Amino acid sequence: MPTDPYWNHNVHYHSWVLDQVPENARTALDIGCGDGLLARKLATRCDAVLGVDIDDQVIADAPAAPNVHLEHADFRDLDQTFDVVTAVATLHHVPVRDGVSTLRHLVAPGGTLAVVGLWKMHPVTDFHYLPLLPAIWGIDRWRHRSYGGPSVALRDPQETMGEIRAAAAEHLPGAEIRRRLMWRYTLRWQRPR
Ligand SMILES: C[S@@+](CC[C@H](N)C(=O)[O-])C[C@H]1O[C@@H](n2cnc3c(N)ncnc32)[C@H](O)[C@@H]1O
């Protein structure tokens, strides 16, 4: 795989996302695909990748790649299903219940959902995250020369980890959710066959 053109807190988790792609996955969807960097990586594992983003300019500026189709769309308007669905730093752009209930229906039976998300820090329930700060600062300092990313709208997360877990328990039963370094959590869910 070619070297990444840039690094940031989202690219940091691309290898985790790729590790979640099942061996037999043929189709993939990346929601909030930005410049399509992850979609192009998914195309090394899947025959057909669709990336969608609500920002038409970022889609227009994205490089073309074989087996990758990028489209200007709101993921909540899609009605296909995919063997693997990914969402990196995008779920917090919509209300979490709305987002996870839509994602559930985009995953084909037996398929996998892999989310890298942001949550709203809570001073009490996230207190144990504080010891991780030196590690985050260390990685940021180590990688600062390669820092970059697409020019897209950013949004502060509005939901706490408790609210995200509650929405996942309702719509994605059995989802594995873990807080991670770089202010991110990962969520993995497999849709029953
Ligand atoms: C923080 S950026 C992350 C972009 C990319 N996933 C990355 O890791 O670089 C969030 C992206 O989600 C897109 N987005 C927000 N709401 C969306 C929606 N409802 N449907 C599709 N894309 C959406 C934004 O336009 C933006 O490109």
Coordinates of C-alpha atoms and ligand atoms in Angstrom, one line a residue:
M1 CA 0.0 0.0 0.0
P2 CA 1.4 3.5 -0.9
T3 CA 2.5 5.7 1.9
D4 CA -0.2 8.0 3.2
P5 CA -0.1 11.5 1.8
Y6 CA -0.7 12.9 5.3
W7 CA -1.3 11.8 8.9
N8 CA -4.0 12.9 11.4
H9 CA -6.0 11.4 14.3
N10 CA -8.4 9.7 11.8
V11 CA -5.7 8.3 9.4
H12 CA -4.1 6.9 12.6
Y13 CA -7.0 4.4 12.7
H14 CA -7.2 3.4 9.0
S15 CA -5.2 0.2 9.8
W16 CA -7.7 -0.7 12.5
V17 CA -10.5 -0.1 10.0
L18 CA -8.9 -2.3 7.3
D19 CA -8.3 -5.0 9.9
Q20 CA -12.1 -5.2 10.4
V21 CA -12.8 -6.0 6.7
P22 CA -13.9 -9.6 6.4
E23 CA -11.9 -11.8 4.0
N24 CA -14.9 -12.4 1.8
A25 CA -16.1 -8.7 1.7
R26 CA -16.8 -7.6 -1.9
T27 CA -18.5 -4.3 -1.4
A28 CA -17.7 -1.4 0.9
L29 CA -19.2 1.9 1.8
D30 CA -17.3 4.7 3.5
I31 CA -19.6 7.4 4.8
G32 CA -18.2 11.0 5.2
C33 CA -15.4 9.9 2.9
G34 CA -13.8 13.3 2.6
D35 CA -11.0 13.1 -0.1
G36 CA -11.5 9.3 -0.4
L37 CA -8.2 8.3 1.2
L38 CA -9.8 5.4 3.2
A39 CA -12.1 4.5 0.2
R40 CA -9.0 4.0 -1.9
K41 CA -7.5 1.8 0.8
L42 CA -10.7 -0.2 1.1
A43 CA -10.4 -0.9 -2.7
T44 CA -7.3 -2.9 -2.1
R45 CA -9.6 -5.4 -0.1
C46 CA -12.9 -5.1 -1.9
D47 CA -14.1 -5.2 -5.5
A48 CA -16.3 -2.1 -5.3
V49 CA -16.2 0.8 -2.9
L50 CA -18.6 3.6 -2.6
G51 CA -17.6 6.8 -0.7
V52 CA -20.3 9.4 0.1
D53 CA -19.9 12.8 1.5
I54 CA -22.4 15.7 2.0
D55 CA -19.7 18.2 0.9
D56 CA -19.8 18.4 -2.9
Q57 CA -16.5 20.2 -3.3
V58 CA -14.5 17.6 -1.4
I59 CA -16.0 14.9 -3.7
A60 CA -15.2 17.0 -6.8
D61 CA -11.6 17.5 -5.8
A62 CA -11.0 13.9 -4.8
P63 CA -8.6 11.8 -6.9
A64 CA -10.1 9.1 -9.0
A65 CA -9.1 5.4 -8.3
P66 CA -10.0 2.0 -9.8
N67 CA -13.0 0.3 -8.2
V68 CA -13.8 3.5 -6.2
H69 CA -16.9 5.6 -6.8
L70 CA -17.3 8.8 -4.8
E71 CA -20.6 10.5 -4.6
H72 CA -22.1 13.6 -3.2
A73 CA -24.8 12.3 -0.9
D74 CA -26.2 12.2 2.7
F75 CA -25.6 8.7 4.0
R76 CA -29.1 8.8 5.5
D77 CA -30.5 8.8 2.0
L78 CA -28.8 5.6 0.9
D79 CA -30.8 2.4 0.5
Q80 CA -28.3 -0.3 -0.6
T81 CA -26.5 -2.7 1.7
F82 CA -22.7 -3.4 1.8
D83 CA -20.5 -6.1 3.1
V84 CA -18.5 -3.6 5.1
V85 CA -19.5 -0.1 6.1
T86 CA -17.0 2.4 7.6
A87 CA -17.4 5.7 9.2
V88 CA -14.4 7.7 10.4
A89 CA -15.0 10.9 12.3
T90 CA -18.4 11.3 10.7
L91 CA -21.0 9.8 13.0
H92 CA -20.9 12.8 15.3
H93 CA -22.1 15.0 12.4
V94 CA -25.6 13.7 12.9
P95 CA -27.6 12.8 16.0
V96 CA -26.2 9.5 17.2
R97 CA -29.5 7.5 17.3
D98 CA -30.3 8.7 13.8
G99 CA -26.8 7.8 12.6
V100 CA -26.6 4.3 14.2
S101 CA -30.1 3.3 13.1
T102 CA -29.2 4.3 9.5
L103 CA -25.8 2.5 9.6
R104 CA -27.5 -0.7 10.8
H105 CA -29.6 -0.9 7.7
L106 CA -26.7 -0.2 5.3
V107 CA -24.8 -3.3 6.5
A108 CA -25.6 -6.5 4.6
P109 CA -26.7 -9.6 6.6
G110 CA -23.4 -11.1 8.0
G111 CA -21.5 -7.8 7.1
T112 CA -19.4 -5.6 9.3
L113 CA -19.7 -2.1 10.6
A114 CA -16.4 -0.3 11.6
V115 CA -16.7 3.2 13.2
V116 CA -14.0 5.5 14.4
G117 CA -15.8 8.2 16.3
L118 CA -15.5 11.2 18.6
W119 CA -17.4 11.6 21.8
K120 CA -18.1 14.6 24.1
M121 CA -15.7 14.3 27.1
H122 CA -17.4 14.2 30.5
P123 CA -15.3 15.4 33.5
V124 CA -16.4 12.5 35.7
T125 CA -16.9 9.5 33.4
D126 CA -13.8 10.3 31.3
F127 CA -11.6 11.1 34.3
H128 CA -9.6 7.9 33.6
Y129 CA -8.7 9.1 30.1
L130 CA -6.4 11.8 31.6
P131 CA -3.4 9.5 32.1
L132 CA -3.4 8.9 28.3
L133 CA -2.8 12.6 27.6
P134 CA 1.1 12.3 27.6
A135 CA 0.9 9.5 25.1
I136 CA -1.4 11.5 22.8
W137 CA 0.9 14.6 23.0
G138 CA 3.9 12.3 22.3
I139 CA 2.3 10.8 19.2
D140 CA 1.2 14.3 18.0
R141 CA 4.7 15.6 18.5
W142 CA 6.2 12.7 16.7
R143 CA 3.9 13.0 13.7
H144 CA 3.4 16.8 13.5
R145 CA 5.5 17.1 10.3
S146 CA 3.1 14.9 8.3
Y147 CA -0.1 16.4 9.8
G148 CA -2.7 17.2 7.2
G149 CA -6.1 16.2 5.8
P150 CA -9.0 17.2 3.6
S151 CA -10.5 20.6 3.8
V152 CA -13.9 19.7 5.3
A153 CA -16.3 21.0 7.9
L154 CA -15.5 19.9 11.4
R155 CA -17.9 19.5 14.3
D156 CA -17.5 19.1 18.0
P157 CA -19.1 15.9 19.3
Q158 CA -22.3 16.5 21.1
E159 CA -22.8 13.1 22.7
T160 CA -21.1 11.5 25.7
M161 CA -19.8 7.9 25.6
G162 CA -22.7 6.9 27.8
E163 CA -25.2 8.3 25.2
I164 CA -23.3 6.6 22.3
R165 CA -23.3 3.2 24.2
A166 CA -27.0 3.5 24.9
A167 CA -27.8 4.2 21.2
A168 CA -25.5 1.3 20.1
A169 CA -27.2 -1.0 22.6
E170 CA -30.6 -0.2 21.1
H171 CA -29.7 -0.3 17.4
L172 CA -26.4 -2.3 17.2
P173 CA -26.8 -5.0 19.9
G174 CA -23.5 -6.7 20.7
A175 CA -21.3 -3.9 19.3
E176 CA -17.8 -3.7 20.7
I177 CA -16.9 -0.1 21.7
R178 CA -13.5 0.9 23.0
R179 CA -12.1 4.3 24.0
R180 CA -8.8 4.8 22.2
L181 CA -5.9 7.2 22.0
M182 CA -6.2 10.4 19.9
W183 CA -9.7 11.3 21.3
R184 CA -11.3 8.5 19.3
Y185 CA -13.4 5.4 20.1
T186 CA -13.8 2.4 17.9
L187 CA -17.0 0.5 17.4
R188 CA -17.3 -2.8 15.6
W189 CA -20.6 -4.6 14.9
Q190 CA -21.5 -7.5 12.8
R191 CA -25.0 -7.7 11.5
P192 CA -26.6 -11.2 12.1
R193 CA -27.2 -13.3 9.0
Ligands
LIG1 C1 -14.4 15.2 10.1 S1 -14.7 14.9 8.5 C2 -13.9 13.3 8.3 C3 -13.6 13.0 6.8 C4 -12.9 11.6 6.6 N1 -13.7 10.5 7.0 C5 -11.6 11.6 7.2 O1 -11.4 10.8 8.1 O2 -10.7 12.4 6.8 C6 -16.4 14.4 8.5 C7 -17.0 14.3 7.1 O3 -18.3 13.9 7.1 C8 -19.1 14.5 6.1 N2 -20.5 14.5 6.5 C9 -21.1 15.1 7.5 N3 -22.4 14.7 7.6 C10 -22.6 13.9 6.6 C11 -23.8 13.2 6.1 N4 -24.9 13.3 6.7 N5 -23.6 12.3 5.0 C12 -22.4 12.2 4.4 N6 -21.3 12.9 4.8 C13 -21.4 13.7 5.9 C14 -18.5 15.9 6.1 O4 -18.7 16.6 4.9 C15 -17.0 15.6 6.3 O5 -16.3 15.4 5.1

